[in-house]
Amino acid sequence: MPDIQPDKDTVAQQIRHLQDTLYVVSGKGKLPILVAIHEGNSRFRDIQRSVHGITTKVLSTELKTLEQNKLVVRRVYDTSPPTVEYTTSSYCDTLQTMVLEMIAWGKKHRDRIREE
């Protein structure tokens, strides 16, 4: 692993920043949920169908956390029954490079493991 000191932070500071990032994006489905929403799945059930194996309870919890961290915007429409839609925020776009790199790494990793 290369030395990572973009701002000349101490190792402890770098680890704290990494932990902050992991707190926001790790969990039982946060990144897959963000990708599903970004790709146009805006309603709860559509998101759930897009994220393999996620339960209703976990999806609900993760959506609330993503909203608290300003990555997802929840809109409730005055219909009967009420319609709820989720969209990614402009702040969420700051994760794009990291997510694309993670997808690329995951593909390479899967291919490498299958080779052996």
PDB file of C-alpha atoms in Angstrom:
ATOM      1  CA  MET A   1       0.000   0.000   0.000  1.00  0.00           C
ATOM      2  CA  PRO A   2       1.477   3.413  -0.901  1.00  0.00           C
ATOM      3  CA  ASP A   3       2.150   6.129   1.632  1.00  0.00           C
ATOM      4  CA  ILE A   4      -0.920   8.338   1.743  1.00  0.00           C
ATOM      5  CA  GLN A   5      -0.295  11.812   3.092  1.00  0.00           C
ATOM      6  CA  PRO A   6      -2.245  14.240   0.914  1.00  0.00           C
ATOM      7  CA  ASP A   7      -2.252  17.000   3.532  1.00  0.00           C
ATOM      8  CA  LYS A   8       0.781  15.900   5.554  1.00  0.00           C
ATOM      9  CA  ASP A   9      -1.607  14.540   8.198  1.00  0.00           C
ATOM     10  CA  THR A  10      -0.222  12.293  10.871  1.00  0.00           C
ATOM     11  CA  VAL A  11      -0.967   8.589  10.614  1.00  0.00           C
ATOM     12  CA  ALA A  12      -3.494   8.975  13.434  1.00  0.00           C
ATOM     13  CA  GLN A  13      -5.260  11.772  11.535  1.00  0.00           C
ATOM     14  CA  GLN A  14      -5.292   9.704   8.339  1.00  0.00           C
ATOM     15  CA  ILE A  15      -6.817   6.775  10.197  1.00  0.00           C
ATOM     16  CA  ARG A  16      -9.446   9.062  11.750  1.00  0.00           C
ATOM     17  CA  HIS A  17     -10.370  10.402   8.282  1.00  0.00           C
ATOM     18  CA  LEU A  18     -10.564   6.840   6.956  1.00  0.00           C
ATOM     19  CA  GLN A  19     -12.799   5.858   9.866  1.00  0.00           C
ATOM     20  CA  ASP A  20     -15.047   8.861   9.149  1.00  0.00           C
ATOM     21  CA  THR A  21     -15.370   7.719   5.543  1.00  0.00           C
ATOM     22  CA  LEU A  22     -16.082   4.132   6.530  1.00  0.00           C
ATOM     23  CA  TYR A  23     -18.703   5.281   9.028  1.00  0.00           C
ATOM     24  CA  VAL A  24     -20.597   7.062   6.266  1.00  0.00           C
ATOM     25  CA  VAL A  25     -20.301   4.507   3.452  1.00  0.00           C
ATOM     26  CA  SER A  26     -19.962   1.117   5.113  1.00  0.00           C
ATOM     27  CA  GLY A  27     -22.834  -0.943   6.329  1.00  0.00           C
ATOM     28  CA  LYS A  28     -25.158  -3.554   4.987  1.00  0.00           C
ATOM     29  CA  GLY A  29     -25.783  -1.779   1.738  1.00  0.00           C
ATOM     30  CA  LYS A  30     -25.125   1.956   1.709  1.00  0.00           C
ATOM     31  CA  LEU A  31     -23.024   2.064  -1.454  1.00  0.00           C
ATOM     32  CA  PRO A  32     -25.265  -0.358  -3.392  1.00  0.00           C
ATOM     33  CA  ILE A  33     -28.274   1.723  -2.283  1.00  0.00           C
ATOM     34  CA  LEU A  34     -26.615   4.910  -3.527  1.00  0.00           C
ATOM     35  CA  VAL A  35     -25.820   3.282  -6.874  1.00  0.00           C
ATOM     36  CA  ALA A  36     -29.408   1.993  -7.176  1.00  0.00           C
ATOM     37  CA  ILE A  37     -30.847   5.453  -6.473  1.00  0.00           C
ATOM     38  CA  HIS A  38     -28.345   7.155  -8.765  1.00  0.00           C
ATOM     39  CA  GLU A  39     -29.372   4.778 -11.557  1.00  0.00           C
ATOM     40  CA  GLY A  40     -33.011   5.833 -11.270  1.00  0.00           C
ATOM     41  CA  ASN A  41     -34.583   3.616  -8.627  1.00  0.00           C
ATOM     42  CA  SER A  42     -36.290   6.292  -6.570  1.00  0.00           C
ATOM     43  CA  ARG A  43     -38.979   4.404  -4.667  1.00  0.00           C
ATOM     44  CA  PHE A  44     -38.402   2.173  -1.670  1.00  0.00           C
ATOM     45  CA  ARG A  45     -39.502  -1.093  -3.316  1.00  0.00           C
ATOM     46  CA  ASP A  46     -37.540  -0.337  -6.500  1.00  0.00           C
ATOM     47  CA  ILE A  47     -34.415   0.241  -4.429  1.00  0.00           C
ATOM     48  CA  GLN A  48     -35.040  -2.954  -2.470  1.00  0.00           C
ATOM     49  CA  ARG A  49     -35.420  -4.986  -5.673  1.00  0.00           C
ATOM     50  CA  SER A  50     -32.174  -3.520  -7.007  1.00  0.00           C
ATOM     51  CA  VAL A  51     -30.068  -4.354  -3.941  1.00  0.00           C
ATOM     52  CA  HIS A  52     -29.859  -8.130  -3.715  1.00  0.00           C
ATOM     53  CA  GLY A  53     -30.681  -9.565  -0.296  1.00  0.00           C
ATOM     54  CA  ILE A  54     -31.422  -6.338   1.578  1.00  0.00           C
ATOM     55  CA  THR A  55     -34.257  -6.504   4.086  1.00  0.00           C
ATOM     56  CA  THR A  56     -36.918  -3.854   4.527  1.00  0.00           C
ATOM     57  CA  LYS A  57     -35.593  -2.991   7.994  1.00  0.00           C
ATOM     58  CA  VAL A  58     -31.975  -2.625   6.844  1.00  0.00           C
ATOM     59  CA  LEU A  59     -32.971  -0.575   3.796  1.00  0.00           C
ATOM     60  CA  SER A  60     -35.065   1.752   5.941  1.00  0.00           C
ATOM     61  CA  THR A  61     -32.233   2.221   8.455  1.00  0.00           C
ATOM     62  CA  GLU A  62     -29.597   2.777   5.764  1.00  0.00           C
ATOM     63  CA  LEU A  63     -31.777   5.307   3.912  1.00  0.00           C
ATOM     64  CA  LYS A  64     -32.226   7.300   7.129  1.00  0.00           C
ATOM     65  CA  THR A  65     -28.473   7.290   7.743  1.00  0.00           C
ATOM     66  CA  LEU A  66     -27.743   8.328   4.154  1.00  0.00           C
ATOM     67  CA  GLU A  67     -30.261  11.152   4.503  1.00  0.00           C
ATOM     68  CA  GLN A  68     -28.682  12.290   7.807  1.00  0.00           C
ATOM     69  CA  ASN A  69     -25.289  12.356   6.075  1.00  0.00           C
ATOM     70  CA  LYS A  70     -26.730  14.489   3.263  1.00  0.00           C
ATOM     71  CA  LEU A  71     -26.091  11.887   0.538  1.00  0.00           C
ATOM     72  CA  VAL A  72     -29.779  11.199  -0.150  1.00  0.00           C
ATOM     73  CA  VAL A  73     -32.757  13.513  -0.408  1.00  0.00           C
ATOM     74  CA  ARG A  74     -36.148  12.142   0.664  1.00  0.00           C
ATOM     75  CA  ARG A  75     -39.250  13.724  -0.827  1.00  0.00           C
ATOM     76  CA  VAL A  76     -42.790  12.985   0.326  1.00  0.00           C
ATOM     77  CA  TYR A  77     -45.604  13.839  -2.090  1.00  0.00           C
ATOM     78  CA  ASP A  78     -49.109  14.655  -0.927  1.00  0.00           C
ATOM     79  CA  THR A  79     -50.898  11.759  -2.591  1.00  0.00           C
ATOM     80  CA  SER A  80     -53.121   9.057  -1.207  1.00  0.00           C
ATOM     81  CA  PRO A  81     -51.300   7.012  -0.046  1.00  0.00           C
ATOM     82  CA  PRO A  82     -48.301   9.336   0.282  1.00  0.00           C
ATOM     83  CA  THR A  83     -45.581   8.806  -2.323  1.00  0.00           C
ATOM     84  CA  VAL A  84     -41.973   8.824  -1.108  1.00  0.00           C
ATOM     85  CA  GLU A  85     -39.064   9.176  -3.505  1.00  0.00           C
ATOM     86  CA  TYR A  86     -35.332   9.236  -2.930  1.00  0.00           C
ATOM     87  CA  THR A  87     -32.682  10.954  -5.027  1.00  0.00           C
ATOM     88  CA  THR A  88     -28.962  11.314  -4.549  1.00  0.00           C
ATOM     89  CA  SER A  89     -27.810  14.771  -3.517  1.00  0.00           C
ATOM     90  CA  SER A  90     -25.214  16.827  -5.319  1.00  0.00           C
ATOM     91  CA  TYR A  91     -22.947  16.119  -2.324  1.00  0.00           C
ATOM     92  CA  CYS A  92     -23.249  12.413  -3.124  1.00  0.00           C
ATOM     93  CA  ASP A  93     -21.510  13.113  -6.440  1.00  0.00           C
ATOM     94  CA  THR A  94     -18.287  13.629  -4.464  1.00  0.00           C
ATOM     95  CA  LEU A  95     -18.233   9.851  -3.914  1.00  0.00           C
ATOM     96  CA  GLN A  96     -18.346   9.015  -7.627  1.00  0.00           C
ATOM     97  CA  THR A  97     -14.609   8.559  -8.197  1.00  0.00           C
ATOM     98  CA  MET A  98     -14.242   6.384  -5.102  1.00  0.00           C
ATOM     99  CA  VAL A  99     -17.242   4.213  -5.995  1.00  0.00           C
ATOM    100  CA  LEU A 100     -16.082   3.722  -9.595  1.00  0.00           C
ATOM    101  CA  GLU A 101     -12.623   2.745  -8.337  1.00  0.00           C
ATOM    102  CA  MET A 102     -14.189   0.284  -5.889  1.00  0.00           C
ATOM    103  CA  ILE A 103     -16.293  -1.268  -8.662  1.00  0.00           C
ATOM    104  CA  ALA A 104     -13.226  -1.614 -10.904  1.00  0.00           C
ATOM    105  CA  TRP A 105     -11.185  -3.115  -8.060  1.00  0.00           C
ATOM    106  CA  GLY A 106     -14.004  -5.540  -7.205  1.00  0.00           C
ATOM    107  CA  LYS A 107     -14.154  -6.753 -10.810  1.00  0.00           C
ATOM    108  CA  LYS A 108     -10.369  -7.261 -10.955  1.00  0.00           C
ATOM    109  CA  HIS A 109     -10.409  -9.021  -7.595  1.00  0.00           C
ATOM    110  CA  ARG A 110     -13.191 -11.396  -8.649  1.00  0.00           C
ATOM    111  CA  ASP A 111     -11.332 -12.185 -11.895  1.00  0.00           C
ATOM    112  CA  ARG A 112      -8.079 -12.787  -9.992  1.00  0.00           C
ATOM    113  CA  ILE A 113      -9.698 -15.097  -7.465  1.00  0.00           C
ATOM    114  CA  ARG A 114     -11.349 -17.103 -10.256  1.00  0.00           C
ATOM    115  CA  GLU A 115      -7.961 -17.539 -12.005  1.00  0.00           C
ATOM    116  CA  GLU A 116      -6.439 -19.438  -9.093  1.00  0.00           C
TER     117      GLU A 116
END
